[in-house]
C-alpha cells in the first residue's frame, strides 16, 4: 500500500487503493497528459475548491484534482488527478522533499498591459499563452515551453501565461473560444501571426503547436521584427 502526495508541498492527496484506473487524457508529439481516476481524496474538504463551466476543481498549493461537468474526456464523474502533480510514497516512508519547478511568469489584469509595454521587453518577442491548468493540450505546451526555456534556444523571446479562468476579461479581448491560444507582441503591440497547420483567430494561434514549429516561428518572427525596426531607425 502507498499514498500519493502533492509534489509541491508533500501533502497526502489519495491512497493507492482509491485508484480506479490510470488514463491518458491526450497525447501530443511525445507529451502525454495522464491522470489517475480516483474514488475519493484524503480530506478533500480542506482543499481549495473552485468551479468553472466545464469542470469543478480542487487546489492544494497548486491545481491537484478535477471532475469534469461536461464529459469531455470520457471520464464520467470520476475524480481526476494529473499524475505529474503527485508522487507515490510507500507506507511507512517519509514523503520526498518537494520538487522545485521553473515556471513561466503568469500575467493578470494588474500587470498584463504593463509587462507588454515595459521598456525592458521592447526588443523581445513576447509570447502569451492563454490557457487553463486543467486543459491537457495546455499542459503539453507547458512542457514544450519549459524545455525551450531550459535549452535557451530562443534568447530573444519571452514566454508568459494567462489563466483564462482567472482572467476572463483579458481572454475576452480575443474571439478564440479554444485553448491553448497564443498571442504574440513586439514593441508593445500585437503581431499578427500565421502558421501552416495551425488555426488562426484574431492574429493569434489556437491549439497545441509542435516544438520545432514553435521555435522556427519565433526565430523567424523575432529576426524579421528586429530587422524592420533597425531599418526604420536607420
Ligand atoms: Zn501541495
mmCIF file of C-alpha atoms and ligand atoms in Angstrom:
data_model
loop_
_atom_site.group_PDB
_atom_site.id
_atom_site.type_symbol
_atom_site.label_atom_id
_atom_site.label_comp_id
_atom_site.label_asym_id
_atom_site.label_seq_id
_atom_site.Cartn_x
_atom_site.Cartn_y
_atom_site.Cartn_z
ATOM 1 C CA UNK A 1 0.000 0.000 0.000
ATOM 2 C CA UNK A 2 1.096 3.519 -0.678
ATOM 3 C CA UNK A 3 -0.105 7.092 -0.617
ATOM 4 C CA UNK A 4 0.152 9.747 -3.324
ATOM 5 C CA UNK A 5 1.417 13.168 -2.233
ATOM 6 C CA UNK A 6 1.421 16.643 -3.784
ATOM 7 C CA UNK A 7 4.821 17.097 -5.481
ATOM 8 C CA UNK A 8 4.965 20.750 -4.416
ATOM 9 C CA UNK A 9 4.241 20.570 -0.683
ATOM 10 C CA UNK A 10 4.259 16.825 0.119
ATOM 11 C CA UNK A 11 0.717 16.709 1.489
ATOM 12 C CA UNK A 12 -1.084 13.329 1.187
ATOM 13 C CA UNK A 13 -3.781 13.507 -1.521
ATOM 14 C CA UNK A 14 -5.094 9.938 -2.006
ATOM 15 C CA UNK A 15 -4.281 6.284 -1.263
ATOM 16 C CA UNK A 16 -3.313 3.656 -3.814
ATOM 17 C CA UNK A 17 -6.451 1.631 -3.020
ATOM 18 C CA UNK A 18 -8.557 4.590 -4.182
ATOM 19 C CA UNK A 19 -7.187 4.398 -7.744
ATOM 20 C CA UNK A 20 -9.841 3.254 -10.218
ATOM 21 C CA UNK A 21 -7.625 3.461 -13.301
ATOM 22 C CA UNK A 22 -4.871 5.438 -14.968
ATOM 23 C CA UNK A 23 -5.999 7.368 -18.050
ATOM 24 C CA UNK A 24 -4.211 9.204 -20.848
ATOM 25 C CA UNK A 25 -6.405 12.247 -21.471
ATOM 26 C CA UNK A 26 -4.425 13.264 -24.525
ATOM 27 C CA UNK A 27 -1.032 12.905 -26.142
ATOM 28 C CA UNK A 28 0.828 15.232 -28.480
ATOM 29 C CA UNK A 29 4.289 14.899 -30.039
ATOM 30 C CA UNK A 30 5.617 12.685 -27.261
ATOM 31 C CA UNK A 31 3.881 14.587 -24.459
ATOM 32 C CA UNK A 32 1.204 12.719 -22.550
ATOM 33 C CA UNK A 33 -1.324 14.179 -20.141
ATOM 34 C CA UNK A 34 -2.074 11.333 -17.747
ATOM 35 C CA UNK A 35 -4.433 11.191 -14.814
ATOM 36 C CA UNK A 36 -5.320 8.852 -12.027
ATOM 37 C CA UNK A 37 -9.066 8.380 -11.767
ATOM 38 C CA UNK A 38 -9.737 8.002 -8.052
ATOM 39 C CA UNK A 39 -12.795 7.219 -5.963
ATOM 40 C CA UNK A 40 -12.011 9.842 -3.316
ATOM 41 C CA UNK A 41 -9.293 12.020 -1.843
ATOM 42 C CA UNK A 42 -7.937 12.248 1.707
ATOM 43 C CA UNK A 43 -9.566 15.233 3.417
ATOM 44 C CA UNK A 44 -10.812 16.731 0.128
ATOM 45 C CA UNK A 45 -12.904 19.188 2.152
ATOM 46 C CA UNK A 46 -9.778 21.077 3.169
ATOM 47 C CA UNK A 47 -8.600 21.562 -0.432
ATOM 48 C CA UNK A 48 -9.479 24.895 -2.018
ATOM 49 C CA UNK A 49 -12.476 24.462 -4.306
ATOM 50 C CA UNK A 50 -13.407 26.316 -7.479
ATOM 51 C CA UNK A 51 -15.878 25.878 -10.321
ATOM 52 C CA UNK A 52 -15.740 26.786 -13.968
ATOM 53 C CA UNK A 53 -18.180 25.813 -16.675
ATOM 54 C CA UNK A 54 -16.515 22.589 -17.850
ATOM 55 C CA UNK A 55 -15.437 21.097 -14.546
ATOM 56 C CA UNK A 56 -15.081 21.525 -10.831
ATOM 57 C CA UNK A 57 -11.590 21.642 -9.425
ATOM 58 C CA UNK A 58 -9.603 21.494 -6.201
ATOM 59 C CA UNK A 59 -6.321 23.131 -5.303
ATOM 60 C CA UNK A 60 -3.694 22.015 -2.792
ATOM 61 C CA UNK A 61 -0.826 24.531 -3.048
ATOM 62 C CA UNK A 62 -1.437 24.132 -6.786
ATOM 63 C CA UNK A 63 -4.097 22.580 -9.001
ATOM 64 C CA UNK A 64 -4.478 18.981 -7.910
ATOM 65 C CA UNK A 65 -7.825 17.418 -8.854
ATOM 66 C CA UNK A 66 -10.847 17.885 -11.101
ATOM 67 C CA UNK A 67 -14.163 16.360 -12.042
ATOM 68 C CA UNK A 68 -15.485 17.114 -15.497
ATOM 69 C CA UNK A 69 -19.017 18.512 -15.546
ATOM 70 C CA UNK A 70 -19.163 18.148 -19.320
ATOM 71 C CA UNK A 71 -17.764 14.684 -20.029
ATOM 72 C CA UNK A 72 -15.086 15.977 -22.402
ATOM 73 C CA UNK A 73 -12.622 13.113 -21.939
ATOM 74 C CA UNK A 74 -14.987 10.191 -21.339
ATOM 75 C CA UNK A 75 -14.075 10.087 -17.660
ATOM 76 C CA UNK A 76 -17.641 10.366 -16.366
ATOM 77 C CA UNK A 77 -17.947 11.587 -12.803
ATOM 78 C CA UNK A 78 -14.548 10.224 -11.670
ATOM 79 C CA UNK A 79 -12.175 12.470 -9.750
ATOM 80 C CA UNK A 80 -9.050 13.062 -11.849
ATOM 81 C CA UNK A 81 -5.566 13.871 -10.560
ATOM 82 C CA UNK A 82 -2.812 14.620 -13.100
ATOM 83 C CA UNK A 83 -0.101 12.036 -12.474
ATOM 84 C CA UNK A 84 2.675 14.657 -12.723
ATOM 85 C CA UNK A 85 1.174 16.610 -9.821
ATOM 86 C CA UNK A 86 1.556 13.750 -7.302
ATOM 87 C CA UNK A 87 4.272 11.333 -6.222
ATOM 88 C CA UNK A 88 3.831 7.875 -4.748
ATOM 89 C CA UNK A 89 5.195 7.183 -1.258
ATOM 90 C CA UNK A 90 5.241 3.670 0.209
ATOM 91 C CA UNK A 91 3.544 3.265 3.595
ATOM 92 C CA UNK A 92 5.951 3.990 6.429
ATOM 93 C CA UNK A 93 8.267 6.081 4.218
ATOM 94 C CA UNK A 94 8.651 9.835 4.553
ATOM 95 C CA UNK A 95 7.475 11.891 1.567
ATOM 96 C CA UNK A 96 10.439 13.094 -0.527
ATOM 97 C CA UNK A 97 11.466 16.730 -0.465
ATOM 98 C CA UNK A 98 9.232 18.984 -2.554
ATOM 99 C CA UNK A 99 10.206 19.376 -6.206
ATOM 100 C CA UNK A 100 11.046 22.898 -7.284
ATOM 101 C CA UNK A 101 9.964 23.703 -10.797
ATOM 102 C CA UNK A 102 10.834 26.503 -13.138
ATOM 103 C CA UNK A 103 7.634 28.170 -14.200
ATOM 104 C CA UNK A 104 6.678 30.721 -16.781
ATOM 105 C CA UNK A 105 5.628 34.159 -15.490
ATOM 106 C CA UNK A 106 1.869 34.394 -15.119
ATOM 107 C CA UNK A 107 0.129 37.618 -16.146
ATOM 108 C CA UNK A 108 -3.106 39.054 -14.790
ATOM 109 C CA UNK A 109 -5.172 42.225 -15.077
ATOM 110 C CA UNK A 110 -2.796 44.045 -12.710
ATOM 111 C CA UNK A 111 0.275 43.614 -14.915
ATOM 112 C CA UNK A 112 -0.643 42.228 -18.370
ATOM 113 C CA UNK A 113 -0.585 45.528 -20.279
ATOM 114 C CA UNK A 114 2.299 46.967 -18.243
ATOM 115 C CA UNK A 115 4.510 43.938 -18.960
ATOM 116 C CA UNK A 116 3.789 44.126 -22.690
ATOM 117 C CA UNK A 117 4.759 47.802 -22.811
ATOM 118 C CA UNK A 118 7.649 47.584 -20.282
ATOM 119 C CA UNK A 119 10.887 49.171 -21.600
ATOM 120 C CA UNK A 120 12.931 46.002 -20.974
ATOM 121 C CA UNK A 121 10.545 43.987 -23.182
ATOM 122 C CA UNK A 122 10.533 46.282 -26.205
ATOM 123 C CA UNK A 123 13.257 44.467 -28.157
ATOM 124 C CA UNK A 124 11.922 40.998 -27.358
ATOM 125 C CA UNK A 125 9.220 38.929 -28.959
ATOM 126 C CA UNK A 126 6.635 38.232 -26.238
ATOM 127 C CA UNK A 127 4.510 35.104 -26.441
ATOM 128 C CA UNK A 128 1.479 34.960 -24.145
ATOM 129 C CA UNK A 129 -0.159 31.555 -23.840
ATOM 130 C CA UNK A 130 -3.825 31.796 -22.841
ATOM 131 C CA UNK A 131 -4.741 28.521 -21.178
ATOM 132 C CA UNK A 132 -6.015 26.720 -18.116
ATOM 133 C CA UNK A 133 -4.267 24.422 -15.702
ATOM 134 C CA UNK A 134 -6.762 21.566 -16.237
ATOM 135 C CA UNK A 135 -6.537 21.602 -20.060
ATOM 136 C CA UNK A 136 -4.439 18.685 -21.440
ATOM 137 C CA UNK A 137 -3.213 20.459 -24.634
ATOM 138 C CA UNK A 138 -2.201 23.460 -22.474
ATOM 139 C CA UNK A 139 -0.134 21.075 -20.346
ATOM 140 C CA UNK A 140 1.590 19.719 -23.452
ATOM 141 C CA UNK A 141 2.517 23.282 -24.362
ATOM 142 C CA UNK A 142 3.737 23.986 -20.808
ATOM 143 C CA UNK A 143 6.136 21.036 -21.155
ATOM 144 C CA UNK A 144 7.306 22.229 -24.589
ATOM 145 C CA UNK A 145 7.777 25.845 -23.460
ATOM 146 C CA UNK A 146 9.657 24.753 -20.309
ATOM 147 C CA UNK A 147 12.035 22.729 -22.474
ATOM 148 C CA UNK A 148 12.568 25.621 -24.891
ATOM 149 C CA UNK A 149 13.375 27.929 -21.939
ATOM 150 C CA UNK A 150 15.606 25.296 -20.316
ATOM 151 C CA UNK A 151 17.628 24.835 -23.537
ATOM 152 C CA UNK A 152 17.790 28.613 -24.082
ATOM 153 C CA UNK A 153 17.215 28.260 -27.834
ATOM 154 C CA UNK A 154 15.170 31.489 -28.009
ATOM 155 C CA UNK A 155 17.125 34.111 -26.027
ATOM 156 C CA UNK A 156 15.191 36.993 -27.672
ATOM 157 C CA UNK A 157 11.783 35.580 -26.816
ATOM 158 C CA UNK A 158 9.938 35.791 -23.502
ATOM 159 C CA UNK A 159 7.071 33.444 -22.671
ATOM 160 C CA UNK A 160 4.160 34.322 -20.398
ATOM 161 C CA UNK A 161 0.895 32.680 -19.497
ATOM 162 C CA UNK A 162 -2.584 33.914 -18.817
ATOM 163 C CA UNK A 163 -5.108 31.743 -16.962
ATOM 164 C CA UNK A 164 -8.400 32.153 -18.815
ATOM 165 C CA UNK A 165 -10.429 31.009 -15.786
ATOM 166 C CA UNK A 166 -8.820 33.643 -13.581
ATOM 167 C CA UNK A 167 -8.659 36.429 -16.181
ATOM 168 C CA UNK A 168 -11.796 36.183 -18.333
ATOM 169 C CA UNK A 169 -11.747 39.903 -19.172
ATOM 170 C CA UNK A 170 -8.319 39.738 -20.859
ATOM 171 C CA UNK A 171 -9.199 36.439 -22.575
ATOM 172 C CA UNK A 172 -12.392 38.092 -23.914
ATOM 173 C CA UNK A 173 -10.338 40.656 -25.864
ATOM 174 C CA UNK A 174 -9.927 37.851 -28.414
ATOM 175 C CA UNK A 175 -12.554 35.769 -30.162
ATOM 176 C CA UNK A 176 -10.795 32.460 -29.502
ATOM 177 C CA UNK A 177 -13.107 30.101 -27.636
ATOM 178 C CA UNK A 178 -10.465 27.361 -27.558
ATOM 179 C CA UNK A 179 -7.238 26.981 -25.580
ATOM 180 C CA UNK A 180 -4.321 26.982 -25.685
ATOM 181 C CA UNK A 181 -4.368 30.285 -27.580
ATOM 182 C CA UNK A 182 -1.097 32.098 -28.352
ATOM 183 C CA UNK A 183 -0.806 35.856 -28.751
ATOM 184 C CA UNK A 184 2.453 37.479 -29.928
ATOM 185 C CA UNK A 185 3.634 41.011 -29.102
ATOM 186 C CA UNK A 186 6.585 43.110 -30.182
ATOM 187 C CA UNK A 187 7.392 46.700 -29.184
ATOM 188 C CA UNK A 188 4.170 46.996 -27.200
ATOM 189 C CA UNK A 189 1.743 45.901 -29.916
ATOM 190 C CA UNK A 190 0.264 42.622 -31.056
ATOM 191 C CA UNK A 191 1.969 40.958 -34.009
ATOM 192 C CA UNK A 192 -0.486 39.029 -36.165
ATOM 193 C CA UNK A 193 0.812 35.578 -36.912
ATOM 194 C CA UNK A 194 0.019 32.735 -39.282
ATOM 195 C CA UNK A 195 1.309 29.185 -39.107
ATOM 196 C CA UNK A 196 0.626 26.375 -41.549
ATOM 197 C CA UNK A 197 -1.348 23.636 -39.855
ATOM 198 C CA UNK A 198 -2.485 25.888 -37.003
ATOM 199 C CA UNK A 199 -5.832 27.630 -36.720
ATOM 200 C CA UNK A 200 -5.625 31.413 -36.539
ATOM 201 C CA UNK A 201 -8.035 33.656 -34.629
ATOM 202 C CA UNK A 202 -7.610 37.434 -34.305
ATOM 203 C CA UNK A 203 -3.946 37.164 -35.313
ATOM 204 C CA UNK A 204 -3.173 34.549 -32.640
ATOM 205 C CA UNK A 205 -2.835 30.770 -32.923
ATOM 206 C CA UNK A 206 -5.172 28.167 -31.467
ATOM 207 C CA UNK A 207 -4.184 24.682 -30.325
ATOM 208 C CA UNK A 208 -1.032 22.782 -29.437
ATOM 209 C CA UNK A 209 1.994 23.566 -31.632
ATOM 210 C CA UNK A 210 4.914 21.138 -32.137
ATOM 211 C CA UNK A 211 8.147 22.303 -30.519
ATOM 212 C CA UNK A 212 10.070 22.658 -33.805
ATOM 213 C CA UNK A 213 7.289 24.692 -35.423
ATOM 214 C CA UNK A 214 7.069 26.984 -32.389
ATOM 215 C CA UNK A 215 10.835 27.541 -32.292
ATOM 216 C CA UNK A 216 11.050 28.168 -36.060
ATOM 217 C CA UNK A 217 8.103 30.586 -35.972
ATOM 218 C CA UNK A 218 9.569 32.570 -33.055
ATOM 219 C CA UNK A 219 13.033 32.725 -34.663
ATOM 220 C CA UNK A 220 11.645 33.951 -37.996
ATOM 221 C CA UNK A 221 9.329 36.492 -36.396
ATOM 222 C CA UNK A 222 11.916 37.794 -33.987
ATOM 223 C CA UNK A 223 14.554 38.222 -36.738
ATOM 224 C CA UNK A 224 12.077 39.938 -39.074
ATOM 225 C CA UNK A 225 10.756 42.339 -36.414
ATOM 226 C CA UNK A 226 14.220 43.332 -35.243
ATOM 227 C CA UNK A 227 15.422 43.851 -38.825
ATOM 228 C CA UNK A 228 12.447 46.077 -39.685
ATOM 229 C CA UNK A 229 12.990 48.103 -36.531
ATOM 230 C CA UNK A 230 16.714 48.575 -37.378
ATOM 231 C CA UNK A 231 15.762 49.624 -40.925
ATOM 232 C CA UNK A 232 13.215 52.114 -39.565
ATOM 233 C CA UNK A 233 15.762 53.532 -37.120
ATOM 234 C CA UNK A 234 18.462 53.857 -39.792
HETATM 235 ZN ZN1 LIG B 1 0.511 20.922 -2.230
#
